PDB file of C-alpha atoms in Angstrom:
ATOM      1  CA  UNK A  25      15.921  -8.511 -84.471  1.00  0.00           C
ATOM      2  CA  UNK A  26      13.666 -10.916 -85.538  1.00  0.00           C
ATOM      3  CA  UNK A  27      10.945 -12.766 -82.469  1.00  0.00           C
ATOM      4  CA  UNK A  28      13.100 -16.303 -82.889  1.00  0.00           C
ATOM      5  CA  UNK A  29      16.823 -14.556 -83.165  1.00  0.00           C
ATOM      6  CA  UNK A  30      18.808 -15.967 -79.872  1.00  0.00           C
ATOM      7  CA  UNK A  31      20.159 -13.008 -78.847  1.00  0.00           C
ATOM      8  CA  UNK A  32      21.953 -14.641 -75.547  1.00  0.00           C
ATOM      9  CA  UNK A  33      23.592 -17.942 -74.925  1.00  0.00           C
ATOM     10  CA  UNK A  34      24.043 -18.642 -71.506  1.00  0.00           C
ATOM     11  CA  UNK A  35      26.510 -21.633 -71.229  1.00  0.00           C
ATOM     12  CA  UNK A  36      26.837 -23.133 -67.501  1.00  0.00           C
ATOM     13  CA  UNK A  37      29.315 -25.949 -66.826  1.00  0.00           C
ATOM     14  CA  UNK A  38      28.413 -27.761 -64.135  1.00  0.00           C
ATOM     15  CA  UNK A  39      29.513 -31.817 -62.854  1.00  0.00           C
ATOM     16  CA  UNK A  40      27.325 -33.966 -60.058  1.00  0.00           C
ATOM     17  CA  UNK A  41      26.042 -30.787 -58.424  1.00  0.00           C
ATOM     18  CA  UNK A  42      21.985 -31.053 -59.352  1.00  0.00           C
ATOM     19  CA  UNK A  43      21.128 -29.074 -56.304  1.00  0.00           C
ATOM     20  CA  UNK A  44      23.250 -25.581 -56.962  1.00  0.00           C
ATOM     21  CA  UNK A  45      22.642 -26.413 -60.870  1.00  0.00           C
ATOM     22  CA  UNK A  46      18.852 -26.052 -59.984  1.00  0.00           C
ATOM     23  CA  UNK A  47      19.669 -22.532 -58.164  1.00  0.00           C
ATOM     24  CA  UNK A  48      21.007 -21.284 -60.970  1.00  0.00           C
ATOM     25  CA  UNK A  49      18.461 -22.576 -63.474  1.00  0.00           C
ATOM     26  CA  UNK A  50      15.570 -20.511 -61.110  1.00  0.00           C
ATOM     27  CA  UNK A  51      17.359 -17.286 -61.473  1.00  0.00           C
ATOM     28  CA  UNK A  52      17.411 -17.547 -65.256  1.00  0.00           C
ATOM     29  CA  UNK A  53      14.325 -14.829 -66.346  1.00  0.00           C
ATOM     30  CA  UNK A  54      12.744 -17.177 -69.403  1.00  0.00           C
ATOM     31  CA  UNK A  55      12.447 -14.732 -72.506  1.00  0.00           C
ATOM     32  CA  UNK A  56      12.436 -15.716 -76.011  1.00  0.00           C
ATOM     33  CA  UNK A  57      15.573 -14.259 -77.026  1.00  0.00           C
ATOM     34  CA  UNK A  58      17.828 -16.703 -74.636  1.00  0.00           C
ATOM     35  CA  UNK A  59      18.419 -19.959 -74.744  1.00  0.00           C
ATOM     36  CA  UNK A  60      20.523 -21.690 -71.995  1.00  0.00           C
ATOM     37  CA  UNK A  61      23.440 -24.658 -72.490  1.00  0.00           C
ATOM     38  CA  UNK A  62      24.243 -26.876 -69.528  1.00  0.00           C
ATOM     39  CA  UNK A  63      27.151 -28.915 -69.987  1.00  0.00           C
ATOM     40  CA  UNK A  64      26.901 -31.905 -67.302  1.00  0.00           C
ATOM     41  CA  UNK A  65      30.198 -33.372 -67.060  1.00  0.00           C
ATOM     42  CA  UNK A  66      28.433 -36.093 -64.796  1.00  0.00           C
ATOM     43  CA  UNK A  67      28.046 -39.884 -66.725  1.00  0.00           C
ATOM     44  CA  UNK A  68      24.089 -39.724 -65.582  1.00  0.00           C
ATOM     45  CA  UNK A  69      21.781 -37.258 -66.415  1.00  0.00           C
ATOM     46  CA  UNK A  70      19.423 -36.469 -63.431  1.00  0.00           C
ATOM     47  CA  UNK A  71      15.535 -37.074 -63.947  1.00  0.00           C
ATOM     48  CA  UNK A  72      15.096 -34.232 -61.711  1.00  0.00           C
ATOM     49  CA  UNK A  73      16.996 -31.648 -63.641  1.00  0.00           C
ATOM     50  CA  UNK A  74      15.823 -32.753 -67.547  1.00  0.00           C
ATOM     51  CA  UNK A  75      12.389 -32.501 -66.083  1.00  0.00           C
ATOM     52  CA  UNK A  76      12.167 -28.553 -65.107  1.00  0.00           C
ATOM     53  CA  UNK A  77      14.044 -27.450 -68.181  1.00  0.00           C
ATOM     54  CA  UNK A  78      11.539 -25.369 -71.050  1.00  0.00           C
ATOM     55  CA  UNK A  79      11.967 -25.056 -74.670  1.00  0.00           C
ATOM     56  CA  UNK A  80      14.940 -22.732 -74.933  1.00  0.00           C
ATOM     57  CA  UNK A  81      17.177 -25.449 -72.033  1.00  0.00           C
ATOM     58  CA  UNK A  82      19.759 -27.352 -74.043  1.00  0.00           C
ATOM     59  CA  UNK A  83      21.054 -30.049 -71.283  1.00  0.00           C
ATOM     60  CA  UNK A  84      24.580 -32.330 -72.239  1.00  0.00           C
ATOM     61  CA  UNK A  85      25.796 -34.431 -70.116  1.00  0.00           C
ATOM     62  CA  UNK A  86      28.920 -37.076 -70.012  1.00  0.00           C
ATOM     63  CA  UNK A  87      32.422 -37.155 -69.737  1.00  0.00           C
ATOM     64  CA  UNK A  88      34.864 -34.247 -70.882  1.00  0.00           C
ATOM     65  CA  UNK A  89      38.117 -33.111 -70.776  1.00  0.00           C
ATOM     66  CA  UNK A  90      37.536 -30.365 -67.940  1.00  0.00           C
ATOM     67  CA  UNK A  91      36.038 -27.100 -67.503  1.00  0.00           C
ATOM     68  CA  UNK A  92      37.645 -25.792 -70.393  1.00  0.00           C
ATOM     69  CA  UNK A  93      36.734 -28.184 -72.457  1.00  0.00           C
ATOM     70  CA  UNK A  94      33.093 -27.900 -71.589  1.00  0.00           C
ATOM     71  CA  UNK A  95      32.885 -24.212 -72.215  1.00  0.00           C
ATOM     72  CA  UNK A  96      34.003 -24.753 -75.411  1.00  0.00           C
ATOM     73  CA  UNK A  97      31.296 -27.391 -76.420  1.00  0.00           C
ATOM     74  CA  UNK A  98      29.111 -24.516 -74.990  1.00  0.00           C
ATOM     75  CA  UNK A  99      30.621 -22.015 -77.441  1.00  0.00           C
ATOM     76  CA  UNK A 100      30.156 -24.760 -80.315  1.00  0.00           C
ATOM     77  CA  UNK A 101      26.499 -25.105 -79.763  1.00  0.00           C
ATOM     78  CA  UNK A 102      25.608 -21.498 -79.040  1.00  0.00           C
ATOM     79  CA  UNK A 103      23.670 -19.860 -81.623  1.00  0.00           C
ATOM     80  CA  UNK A 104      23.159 -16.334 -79.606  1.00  0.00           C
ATOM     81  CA  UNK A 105      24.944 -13.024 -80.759  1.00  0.00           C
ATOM     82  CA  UNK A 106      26.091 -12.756 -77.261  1.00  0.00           C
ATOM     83  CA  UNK A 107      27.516 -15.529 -74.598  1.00  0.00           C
ATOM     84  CA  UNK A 108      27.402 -15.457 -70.875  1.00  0.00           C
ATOM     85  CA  UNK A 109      29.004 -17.616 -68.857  1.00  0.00           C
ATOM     86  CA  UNK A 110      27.069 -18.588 -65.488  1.00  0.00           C
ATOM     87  CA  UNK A 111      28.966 -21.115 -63.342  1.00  0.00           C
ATOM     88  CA  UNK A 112      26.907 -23.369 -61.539  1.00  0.00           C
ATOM     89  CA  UNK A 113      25.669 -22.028 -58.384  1.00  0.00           C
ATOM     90  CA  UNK A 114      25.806 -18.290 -59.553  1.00  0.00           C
ATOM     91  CA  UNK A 115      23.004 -16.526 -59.608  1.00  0.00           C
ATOM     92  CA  UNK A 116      21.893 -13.421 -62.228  1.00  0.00           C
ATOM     93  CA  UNK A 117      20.066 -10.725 -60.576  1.00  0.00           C
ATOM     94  CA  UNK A 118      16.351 -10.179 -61.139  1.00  0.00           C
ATOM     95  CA  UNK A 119      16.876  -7.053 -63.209  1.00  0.00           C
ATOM     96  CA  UNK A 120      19.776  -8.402 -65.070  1.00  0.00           C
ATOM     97  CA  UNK A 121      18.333  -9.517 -68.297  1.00  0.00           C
ATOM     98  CA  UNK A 122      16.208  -6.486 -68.801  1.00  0.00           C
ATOM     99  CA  UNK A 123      19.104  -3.983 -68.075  1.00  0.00           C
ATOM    100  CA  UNK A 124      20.667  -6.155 -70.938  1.00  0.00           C
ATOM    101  CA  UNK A 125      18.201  -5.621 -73.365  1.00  0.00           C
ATOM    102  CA  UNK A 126      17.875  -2.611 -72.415  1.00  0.00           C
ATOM    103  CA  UNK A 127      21.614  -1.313 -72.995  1.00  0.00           C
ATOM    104  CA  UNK A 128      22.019  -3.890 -76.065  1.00  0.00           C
ATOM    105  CA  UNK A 129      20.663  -1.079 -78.597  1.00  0.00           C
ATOM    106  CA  UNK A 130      23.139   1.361 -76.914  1.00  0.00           C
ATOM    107  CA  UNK A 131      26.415  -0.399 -77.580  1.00  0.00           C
ATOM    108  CA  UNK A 132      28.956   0.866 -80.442  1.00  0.00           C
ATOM    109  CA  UNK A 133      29.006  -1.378 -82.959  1.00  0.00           C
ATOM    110  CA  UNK A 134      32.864  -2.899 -82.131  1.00  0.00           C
ATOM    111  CA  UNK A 135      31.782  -3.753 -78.956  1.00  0.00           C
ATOM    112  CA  UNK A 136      33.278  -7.071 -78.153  1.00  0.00           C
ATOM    113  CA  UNK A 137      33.617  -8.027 -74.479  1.00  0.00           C
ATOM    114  CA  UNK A 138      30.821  -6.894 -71.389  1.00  0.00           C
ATOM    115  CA  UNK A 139      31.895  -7.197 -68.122  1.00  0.00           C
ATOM    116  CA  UNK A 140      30.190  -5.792 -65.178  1.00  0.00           C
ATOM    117  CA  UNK A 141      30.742  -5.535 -60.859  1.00  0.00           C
ATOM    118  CA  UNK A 142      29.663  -8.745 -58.874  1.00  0.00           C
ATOM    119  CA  UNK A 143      27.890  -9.179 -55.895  1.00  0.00           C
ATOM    120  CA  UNK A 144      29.600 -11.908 -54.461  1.00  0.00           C
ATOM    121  CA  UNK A 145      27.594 -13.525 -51.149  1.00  0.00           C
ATOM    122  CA  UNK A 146      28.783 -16.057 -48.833  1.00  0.00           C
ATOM    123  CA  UNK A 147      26.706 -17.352 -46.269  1.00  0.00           C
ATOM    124  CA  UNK A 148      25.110 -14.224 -44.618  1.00  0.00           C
ATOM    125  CA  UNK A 149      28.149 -12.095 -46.103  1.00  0.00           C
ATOM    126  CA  UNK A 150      27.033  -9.582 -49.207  1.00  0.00           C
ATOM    127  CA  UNK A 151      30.182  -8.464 -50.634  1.00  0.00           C
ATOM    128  CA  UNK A 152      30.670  -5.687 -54.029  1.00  0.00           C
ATOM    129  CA  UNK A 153      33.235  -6.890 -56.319  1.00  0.00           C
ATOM    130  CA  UNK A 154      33.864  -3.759 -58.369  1.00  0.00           C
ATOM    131  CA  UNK A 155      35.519  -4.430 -62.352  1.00  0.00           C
ATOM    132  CA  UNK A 156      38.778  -3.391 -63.245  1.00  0.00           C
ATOM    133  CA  UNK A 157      38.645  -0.533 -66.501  1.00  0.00           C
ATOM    134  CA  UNK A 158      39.958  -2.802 -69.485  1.00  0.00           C
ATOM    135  CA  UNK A 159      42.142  -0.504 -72.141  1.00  0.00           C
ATOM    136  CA  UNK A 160      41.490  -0.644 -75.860  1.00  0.00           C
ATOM    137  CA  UNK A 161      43.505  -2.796 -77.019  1.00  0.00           C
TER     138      UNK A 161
END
């Protein structure tokens, strides 16, 4: 893979919620081979947000027709191999994008769909959310 490939696309949806937006703009690792799409369904763009983003942020903001809607804009304008979806206010573990990268050169070539468990927390509550076996289809 070429140093400038996007190899990721994380796309997070997000409307009038700067402070859990920022949360989940932190836990983002920065690496070369990600970029990340926030689609702001807000009318105003906040200062504070557009300021802490780096060169691989792509921030859109205005009106859409919905959640759905705004993933797919995030679909449209993703150039990685691979997309993740990170809803505003979820948070990727520190050791997520290297265990990634690190199973990426591992997968069969068919490989379509990655899901993994969830840690799912709520206030002081740390729950496991395991994933369900999907059958080839």
């Amino acid at each position: 893979m070429p140093n400038n490939e996007i190899y990721l696309s994380i796309v997070t949806v997000t409307k009038n919620d700067e402070k859990r937006l920022n949360e989940t703009i932190k836990s983002i690792k920065k690496h070369i081979s990600i970029e990340h799409i926030i689609i702001d369904g807000s009318n105003s763009a906040s200062d504070k947000v557009k300021n802490s983003f780096e060169n691989n942020l792509i921030y859109v903001h205005g009106q859409d027709g919905g959640i759905y809607d705004a993933m797919n804009k995030g679909i449209d304008m993703a150039k990685g191999k691979w997309i993740l979806f990170l809803n505003c206010g979820d948070l990727l573990s520190s050791n997520f994008l290297d265990n990634l990268f690190e199973l990426k050169d591992k997968l069969p070539r068919e490989t379509n769909i990655l899901y993994s468990d969830a840690l799912i927390k709520r206030q002081k509550e740390i729950k496991l959310l395991k994933s369900k076996s999907i059958k080839k289809v």
